[in-house]
PDB file of C-alpha atoms in Angstrom:
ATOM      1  CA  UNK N1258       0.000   0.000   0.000  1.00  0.00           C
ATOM      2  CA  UNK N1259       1.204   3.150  -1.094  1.00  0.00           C
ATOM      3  CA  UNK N1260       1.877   5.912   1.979  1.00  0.00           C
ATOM      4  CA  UNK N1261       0.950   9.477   1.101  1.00  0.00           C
ATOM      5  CA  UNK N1262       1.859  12.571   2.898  1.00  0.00           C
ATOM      6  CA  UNK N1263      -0.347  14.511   4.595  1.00  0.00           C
ATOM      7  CA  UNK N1264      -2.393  17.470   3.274  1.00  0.00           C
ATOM      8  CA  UNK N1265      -0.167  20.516   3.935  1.00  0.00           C
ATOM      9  CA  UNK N1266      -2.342  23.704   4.313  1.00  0.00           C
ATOM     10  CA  UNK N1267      -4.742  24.923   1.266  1.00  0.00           C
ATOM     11  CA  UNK N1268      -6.344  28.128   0.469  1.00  0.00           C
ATOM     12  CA  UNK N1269     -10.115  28.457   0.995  1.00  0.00           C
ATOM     13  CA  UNK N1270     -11.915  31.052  -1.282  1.00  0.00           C
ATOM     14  CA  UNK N1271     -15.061  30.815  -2.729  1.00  0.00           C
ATOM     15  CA  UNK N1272     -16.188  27.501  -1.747  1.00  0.00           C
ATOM     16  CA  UNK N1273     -12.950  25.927  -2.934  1.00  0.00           C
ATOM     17  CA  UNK N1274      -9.901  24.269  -1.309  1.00  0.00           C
ATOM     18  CA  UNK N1275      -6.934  24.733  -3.607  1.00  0.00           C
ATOM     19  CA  UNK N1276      -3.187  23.119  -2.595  1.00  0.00           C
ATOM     20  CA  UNK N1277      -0.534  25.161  -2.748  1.00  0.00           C
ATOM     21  CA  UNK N1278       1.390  24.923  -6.322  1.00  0.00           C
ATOM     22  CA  UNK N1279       4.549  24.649  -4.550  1.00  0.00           C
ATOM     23  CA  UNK N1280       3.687  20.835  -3.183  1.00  0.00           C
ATOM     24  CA  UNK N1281       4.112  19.801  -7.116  1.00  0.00           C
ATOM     25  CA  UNK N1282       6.997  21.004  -8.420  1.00  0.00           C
ATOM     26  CA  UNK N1283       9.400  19.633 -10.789  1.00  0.00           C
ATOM     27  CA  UNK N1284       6.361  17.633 -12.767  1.00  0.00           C
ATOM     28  CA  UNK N1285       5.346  18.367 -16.655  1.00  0.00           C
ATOM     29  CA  UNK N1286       2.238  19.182 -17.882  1.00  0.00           C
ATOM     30  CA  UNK N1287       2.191  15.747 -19.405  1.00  0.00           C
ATOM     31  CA  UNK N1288       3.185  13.819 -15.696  1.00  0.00           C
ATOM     32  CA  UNK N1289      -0.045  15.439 -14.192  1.00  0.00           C
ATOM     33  CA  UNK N1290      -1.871  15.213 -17.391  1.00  0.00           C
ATOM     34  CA  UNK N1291      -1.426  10.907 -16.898  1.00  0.00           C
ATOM     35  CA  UNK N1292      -2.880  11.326 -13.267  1.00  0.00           C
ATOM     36  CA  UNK N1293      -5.896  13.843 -14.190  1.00  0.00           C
ATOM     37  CA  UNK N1294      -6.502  13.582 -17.934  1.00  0.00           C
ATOM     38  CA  UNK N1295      -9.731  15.103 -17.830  1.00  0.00           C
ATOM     39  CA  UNK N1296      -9.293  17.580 -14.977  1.00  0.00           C
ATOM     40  CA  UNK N1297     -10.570  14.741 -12.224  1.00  0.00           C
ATOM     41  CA  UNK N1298      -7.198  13.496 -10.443  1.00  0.00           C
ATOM     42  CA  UNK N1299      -7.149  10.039  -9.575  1.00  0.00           C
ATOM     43  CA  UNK N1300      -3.787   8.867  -8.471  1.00  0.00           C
ATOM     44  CA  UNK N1301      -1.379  10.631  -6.619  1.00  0.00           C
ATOM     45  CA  UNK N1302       1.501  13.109  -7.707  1.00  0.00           C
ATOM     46  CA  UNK N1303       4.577  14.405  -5.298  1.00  0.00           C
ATOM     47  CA  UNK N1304       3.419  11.984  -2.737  1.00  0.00           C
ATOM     48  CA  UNK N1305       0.182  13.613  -2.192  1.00  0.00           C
ATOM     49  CA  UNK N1306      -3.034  11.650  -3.171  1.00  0.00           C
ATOM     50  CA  UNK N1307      -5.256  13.672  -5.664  1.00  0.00           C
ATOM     51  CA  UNK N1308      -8.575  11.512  -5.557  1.00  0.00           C
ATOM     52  CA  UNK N1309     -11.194  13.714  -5.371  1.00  0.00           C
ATOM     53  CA  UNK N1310      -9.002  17.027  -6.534  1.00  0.00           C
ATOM     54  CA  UNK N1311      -9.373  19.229  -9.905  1.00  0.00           C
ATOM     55  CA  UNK N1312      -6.728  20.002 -12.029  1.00  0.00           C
ATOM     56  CA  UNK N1313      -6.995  23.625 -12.658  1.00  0.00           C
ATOM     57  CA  UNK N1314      -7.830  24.963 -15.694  1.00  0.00           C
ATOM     58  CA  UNK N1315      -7.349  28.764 -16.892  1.00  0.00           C
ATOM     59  CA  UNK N1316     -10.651  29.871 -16.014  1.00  0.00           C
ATOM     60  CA  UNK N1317     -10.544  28.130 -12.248  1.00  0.00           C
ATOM     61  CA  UNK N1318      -7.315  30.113 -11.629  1.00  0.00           C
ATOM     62  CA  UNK N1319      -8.642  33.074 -12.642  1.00  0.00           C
ATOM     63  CA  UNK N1320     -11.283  32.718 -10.111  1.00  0.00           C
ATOM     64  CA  UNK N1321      -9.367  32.455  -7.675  1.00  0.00           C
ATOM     65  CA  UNK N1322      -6.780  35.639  -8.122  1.00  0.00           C
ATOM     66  CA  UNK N1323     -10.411  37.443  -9.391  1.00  0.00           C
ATOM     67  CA  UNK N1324     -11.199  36.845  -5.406  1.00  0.00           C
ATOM     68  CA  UNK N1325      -8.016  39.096  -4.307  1.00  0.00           C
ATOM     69  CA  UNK N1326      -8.481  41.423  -7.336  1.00  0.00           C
ATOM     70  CA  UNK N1327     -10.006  44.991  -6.531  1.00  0.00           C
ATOM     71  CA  UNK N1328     -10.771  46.752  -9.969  1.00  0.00           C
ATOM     72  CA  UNK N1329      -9.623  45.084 -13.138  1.00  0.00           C
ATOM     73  CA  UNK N1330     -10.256  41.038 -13.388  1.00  0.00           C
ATOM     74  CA  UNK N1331      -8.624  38.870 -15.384  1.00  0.00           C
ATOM     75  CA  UNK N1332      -9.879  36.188 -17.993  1.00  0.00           C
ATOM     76  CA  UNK N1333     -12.005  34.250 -19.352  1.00  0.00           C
ATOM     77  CA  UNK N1334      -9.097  32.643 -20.622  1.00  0.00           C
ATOM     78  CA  UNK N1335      -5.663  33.495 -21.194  1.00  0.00           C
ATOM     79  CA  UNK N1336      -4.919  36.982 -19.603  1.00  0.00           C
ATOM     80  CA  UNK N1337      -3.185  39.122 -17.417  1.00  0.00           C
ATOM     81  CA  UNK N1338      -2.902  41.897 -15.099  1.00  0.00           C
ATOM     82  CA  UNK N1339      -0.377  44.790 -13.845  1.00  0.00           C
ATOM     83  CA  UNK N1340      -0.306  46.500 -11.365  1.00  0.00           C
ATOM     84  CA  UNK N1341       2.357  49.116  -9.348  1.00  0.00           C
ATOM     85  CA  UNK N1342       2.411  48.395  -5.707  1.00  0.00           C
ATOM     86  CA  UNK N1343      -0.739  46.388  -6.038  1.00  0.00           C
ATOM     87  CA  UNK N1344      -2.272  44.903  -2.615  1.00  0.00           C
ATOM     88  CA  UNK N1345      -3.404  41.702  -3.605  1.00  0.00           C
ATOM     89  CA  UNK N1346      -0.216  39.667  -4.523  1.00  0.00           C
ATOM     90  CA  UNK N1347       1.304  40.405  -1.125  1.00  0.00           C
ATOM     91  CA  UNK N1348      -2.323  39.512   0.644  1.00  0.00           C
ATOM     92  CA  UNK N1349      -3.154  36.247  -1.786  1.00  0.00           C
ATOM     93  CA  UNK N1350       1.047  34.814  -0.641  1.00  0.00           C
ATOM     94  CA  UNK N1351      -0.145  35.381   3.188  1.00  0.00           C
ATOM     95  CA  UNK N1352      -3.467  33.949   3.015  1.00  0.00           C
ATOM     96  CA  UNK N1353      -1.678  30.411   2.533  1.00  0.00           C
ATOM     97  CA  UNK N1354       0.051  30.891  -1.583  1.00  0.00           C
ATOM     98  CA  UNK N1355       3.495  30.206  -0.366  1.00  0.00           C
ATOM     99  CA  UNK N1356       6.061  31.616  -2.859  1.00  0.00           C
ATOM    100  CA  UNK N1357       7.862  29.311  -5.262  1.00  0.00           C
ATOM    101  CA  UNK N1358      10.741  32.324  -6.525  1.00  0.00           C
ATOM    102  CA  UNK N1359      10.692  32.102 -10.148  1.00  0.00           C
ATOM    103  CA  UNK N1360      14.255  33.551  -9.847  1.00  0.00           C
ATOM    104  CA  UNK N1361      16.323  35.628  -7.374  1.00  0.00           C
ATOM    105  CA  UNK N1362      15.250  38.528  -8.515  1.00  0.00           C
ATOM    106  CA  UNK N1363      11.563  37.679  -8.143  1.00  0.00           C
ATOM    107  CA  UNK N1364      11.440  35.731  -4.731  1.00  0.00           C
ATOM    108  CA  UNK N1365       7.600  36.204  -4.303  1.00  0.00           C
ATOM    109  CA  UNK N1366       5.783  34.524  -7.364  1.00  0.00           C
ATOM    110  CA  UNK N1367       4.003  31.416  -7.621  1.00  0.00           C
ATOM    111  CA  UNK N1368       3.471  30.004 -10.766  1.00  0.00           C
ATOM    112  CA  UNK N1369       2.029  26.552 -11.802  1.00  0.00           C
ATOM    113  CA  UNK N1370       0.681  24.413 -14.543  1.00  0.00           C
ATOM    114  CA  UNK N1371      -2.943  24.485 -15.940  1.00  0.00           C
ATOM    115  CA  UNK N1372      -5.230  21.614 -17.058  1.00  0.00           C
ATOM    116  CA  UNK N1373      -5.534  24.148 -20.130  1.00  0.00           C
ATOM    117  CA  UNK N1374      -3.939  23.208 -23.333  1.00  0.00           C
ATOM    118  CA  UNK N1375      -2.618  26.368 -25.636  1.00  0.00           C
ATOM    119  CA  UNK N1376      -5.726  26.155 -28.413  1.00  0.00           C
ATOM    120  CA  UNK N1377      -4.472  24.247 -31.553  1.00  0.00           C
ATOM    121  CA  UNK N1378      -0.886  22.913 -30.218  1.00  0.00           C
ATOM    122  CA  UNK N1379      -0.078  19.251 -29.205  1.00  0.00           C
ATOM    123  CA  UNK N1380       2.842  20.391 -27.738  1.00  0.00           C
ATOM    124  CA  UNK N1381       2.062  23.229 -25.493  1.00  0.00           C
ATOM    125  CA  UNK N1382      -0.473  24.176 -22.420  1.00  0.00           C
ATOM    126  CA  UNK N1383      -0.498  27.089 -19.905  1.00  0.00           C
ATOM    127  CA  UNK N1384       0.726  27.781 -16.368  1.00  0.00           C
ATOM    128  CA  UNK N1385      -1.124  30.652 -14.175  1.00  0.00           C
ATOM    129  CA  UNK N1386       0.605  32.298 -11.321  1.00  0.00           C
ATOM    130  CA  UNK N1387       1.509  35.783  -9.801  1.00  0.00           C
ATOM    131  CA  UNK N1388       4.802  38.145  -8.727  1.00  0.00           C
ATOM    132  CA  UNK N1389       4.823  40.415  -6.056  1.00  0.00           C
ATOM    133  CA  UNK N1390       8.270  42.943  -7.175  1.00  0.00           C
ATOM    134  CA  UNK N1391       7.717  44.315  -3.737  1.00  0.00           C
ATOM    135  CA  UNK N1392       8.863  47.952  -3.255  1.00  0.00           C
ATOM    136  CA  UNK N1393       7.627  50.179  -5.948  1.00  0.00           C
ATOM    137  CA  UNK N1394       7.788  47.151  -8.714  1.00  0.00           C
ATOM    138  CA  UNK N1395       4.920  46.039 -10.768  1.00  0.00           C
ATOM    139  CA  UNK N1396       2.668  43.287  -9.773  1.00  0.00           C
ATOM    140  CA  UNK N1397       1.152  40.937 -11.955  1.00  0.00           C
ATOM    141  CA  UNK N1398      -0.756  38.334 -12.484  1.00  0.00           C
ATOM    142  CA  UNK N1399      -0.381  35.759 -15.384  1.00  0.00           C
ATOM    143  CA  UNK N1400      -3.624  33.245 -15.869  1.00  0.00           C
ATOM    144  CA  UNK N1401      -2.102  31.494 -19.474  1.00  0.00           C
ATOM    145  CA  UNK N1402       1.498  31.895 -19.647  1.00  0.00           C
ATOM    146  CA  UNK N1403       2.609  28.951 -22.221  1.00  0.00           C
ATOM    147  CA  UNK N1404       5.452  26.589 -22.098  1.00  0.00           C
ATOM    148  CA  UNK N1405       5.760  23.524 -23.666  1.00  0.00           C
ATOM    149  CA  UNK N1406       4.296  20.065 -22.090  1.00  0.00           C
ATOM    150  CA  UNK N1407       7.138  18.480 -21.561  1.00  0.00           C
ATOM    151  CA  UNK N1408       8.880  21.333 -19.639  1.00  0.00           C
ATOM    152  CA  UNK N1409       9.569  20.358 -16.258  1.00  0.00           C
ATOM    153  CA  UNK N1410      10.900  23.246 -13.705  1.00  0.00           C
ATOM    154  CA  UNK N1411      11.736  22.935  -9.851  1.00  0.00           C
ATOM    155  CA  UNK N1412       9.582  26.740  -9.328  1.00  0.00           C
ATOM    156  CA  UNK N1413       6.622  25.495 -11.337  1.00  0.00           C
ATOM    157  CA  UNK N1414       4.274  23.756  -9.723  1.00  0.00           C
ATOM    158  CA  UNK N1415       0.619  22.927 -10.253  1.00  0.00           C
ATOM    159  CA  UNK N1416      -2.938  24.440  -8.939  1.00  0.00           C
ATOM    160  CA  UNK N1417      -5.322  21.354  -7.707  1.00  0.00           C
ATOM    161  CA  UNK N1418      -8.734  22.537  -5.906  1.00  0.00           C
ATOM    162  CA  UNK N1419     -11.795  20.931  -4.456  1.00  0.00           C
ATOM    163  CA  UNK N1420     -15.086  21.796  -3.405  1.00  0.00           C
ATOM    164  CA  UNK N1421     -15.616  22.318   0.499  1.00  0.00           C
ATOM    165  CA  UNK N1422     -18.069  19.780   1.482  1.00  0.00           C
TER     166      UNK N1422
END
């Protein structure tokens, strides 16, 4: 029998539980795609079992940053928003969205792979995530950026949510 780790703390919002990207890094779109091919997980991934979870697609992320965003919203679909000295990077990464660092420069993004597939490509599929810059920098947030399936990354990671019950 198989031993799984222990659900680390989600993010509630809006009737969902989401895991934190971070928890599934270093996996390609295609490693999660064998476990959830149709959005439903069922196996496990990282050492964490996914019965019962949703991969993420574009639109479900951009529900959840929508819930932290004041004025402008992004999606449906592929989209993205900037913002200087914006509140709601800083508030989403300490309501639970532990920061991956895409790079030393950028230290408080999260970023992570999307059950969405880039329209008309085989090869490629989207990853969603915000970057806090911090001190006068501009914010964004990123709900499609594409990369190819296959890519694997330590600082990507993956969004999985399920309804509260």
């Amino acid at each position: 029998m198989p031993v799984f780790q222990r659900i680390p703390p989600t993010i509630l919002v809006n009737g969902n539980e989401w895991y934190q990207p971070t928890f599934f890094t270093e996996l390609s779109w295609n490693d999660i795609h064998a476990i959830c091919p149709d959005g439903v997980c069922n196996g496990s991934l990282n050492g964490y079992d996914l019965r019962g979870w949703n991969w993420a697609s574009v639109d479900d992320t951009n529900a959840l940053f929508n819930h932290y965003l004041v004025n402008e919203k992004v999606g449906p679909g592929p989209d993205h928003h900037f913002a200087v000295d914006a509140y709601w990077a800083p508030v989403f990464l300490q309501t639970g969205g532990a920061g991956s660092g895409v790079s030393p420069q950028l230290p408080h993004s999260l970023y992570g792979w999307t059950a969405t597939e880039v329209d008309g490509s085989e090869e490629r599929a989207y990853l969603s995530g915000l970057v806090d810059q911090k001190a006068g920098g501009q914010d964004r947030v990123h709900s499609g950026l594409n990369n190819t399936k296959d890519h694997s990354n330590i600082i990507d990671g993956a969004w999985f949510f399920r309804p509260l019950r």
